[in-house]
Amino acid sequence: MKEISPDELYELYEDTLHQCGSHIFNYPDDVIEMMVFEEFNIGATSFLHDDSLNRLLNNHLISKEKYDLSRKIRALFFEIEDSEDFTVDCLRHSEKWKHLISLVDEAARMS
């Protein structure tokens, strides 16, 4: 299998962030479920993984600040996934989800 290039990895990383930003509240629950509980989950597993983040950092595609923030996002997402807050209703109302989404928005704004 061919390894993806750093530029392709960066596109997948950015797409992952897009799946869990505050704009998701403009969508119906079934779309939010797909974006966050499927697409973001897959992306967090793969493209927010330390190996991927290290490749992006080493290729100067993300800053150290964005690297650190991405690691926080991944850890918080998996903490929420392992809790009873892993529902759309909680996503709309819980402080943990609000915090996660604000971190994603912050990372998405960074260059």
Coordinates of C-alpha atoms in Angstrom, one line a residue, residues 30-78:
D30 CA -28.6 12.6 11.5
V31 CA -26.0 14.7 9.6
I32 CA -24.3 15.6 12.9
E33 CA -24.2 11.9 13.9
M34 CA -22.5 11.1 10.6
M35 CA -20.1 14.0 10.7
V36 CA -19.0 13.6 14.3
F37 CA -19.6 10.0 15.4
E38 CA -18.4 8.5 12.1
E39 CA -16.2 10.9 10.0
F40 CA -14.6 12.8 12.9
N41 CA -14.2 9.6 14.9
I42 CA -12.3 8.0 11.9
G43 CA -10.2 11.1 11.4
A44 CA -9.4 11.5 15.1
T45 CA -8.2 7.9 15.1
S46 CA -6.1 8.3 12.0
F47 CA -5.2 11.9 11.3
L48 CA -5.0 13.3 14.8
H49 CA -2.9 10.3 15.9
D50 CA 0.6 11.2 17.2
D51 CA 2.3 9.6 14.1
S52 CA 0.2 11.7 11.7
L53 CA 0.7 14.9 13.8
N54 CA 4.4 14.3 13.9
R55 CA 4.6 13.9 10.1
L56 CA 2.7 17.2 9.7
L57 CA 4.9 19.0 12.2
N58 CA 8.1 17.6 10.8
N59 CA 7.0 18.7 7.3
H60 CA 6.2 22.2 8.6
L61 CA 2.5 21.8 7.7
I62 CA 1.3 22.6 11.2
S63 CA 2.8 24.6 14.0
K64 CA 3.8 23.3 17.4
E65 CA 0.8 25.1 18.9
K66 CA -1.6 23.4 16.4
Y67 CA 0.1 20.0 17.1
D68 CA -0.4 20.4 20.8
L69 CA -4.0 21.6 20.4
S70 CA -4.7 18.6 18.1
R71 CA -3.4 16.2 20.7
K72 CA -5.8 17.8 23.2
I73 CA -8.7 17.6 20.8
R74 CA -8.0 13.9 20.2
A75 CA -7.7 13.1 23.9
L76 CA -10.9 15.0 24.8
F77 CA -12.8 13.3 22.0
F78 CA -11.9 9.8 23.1

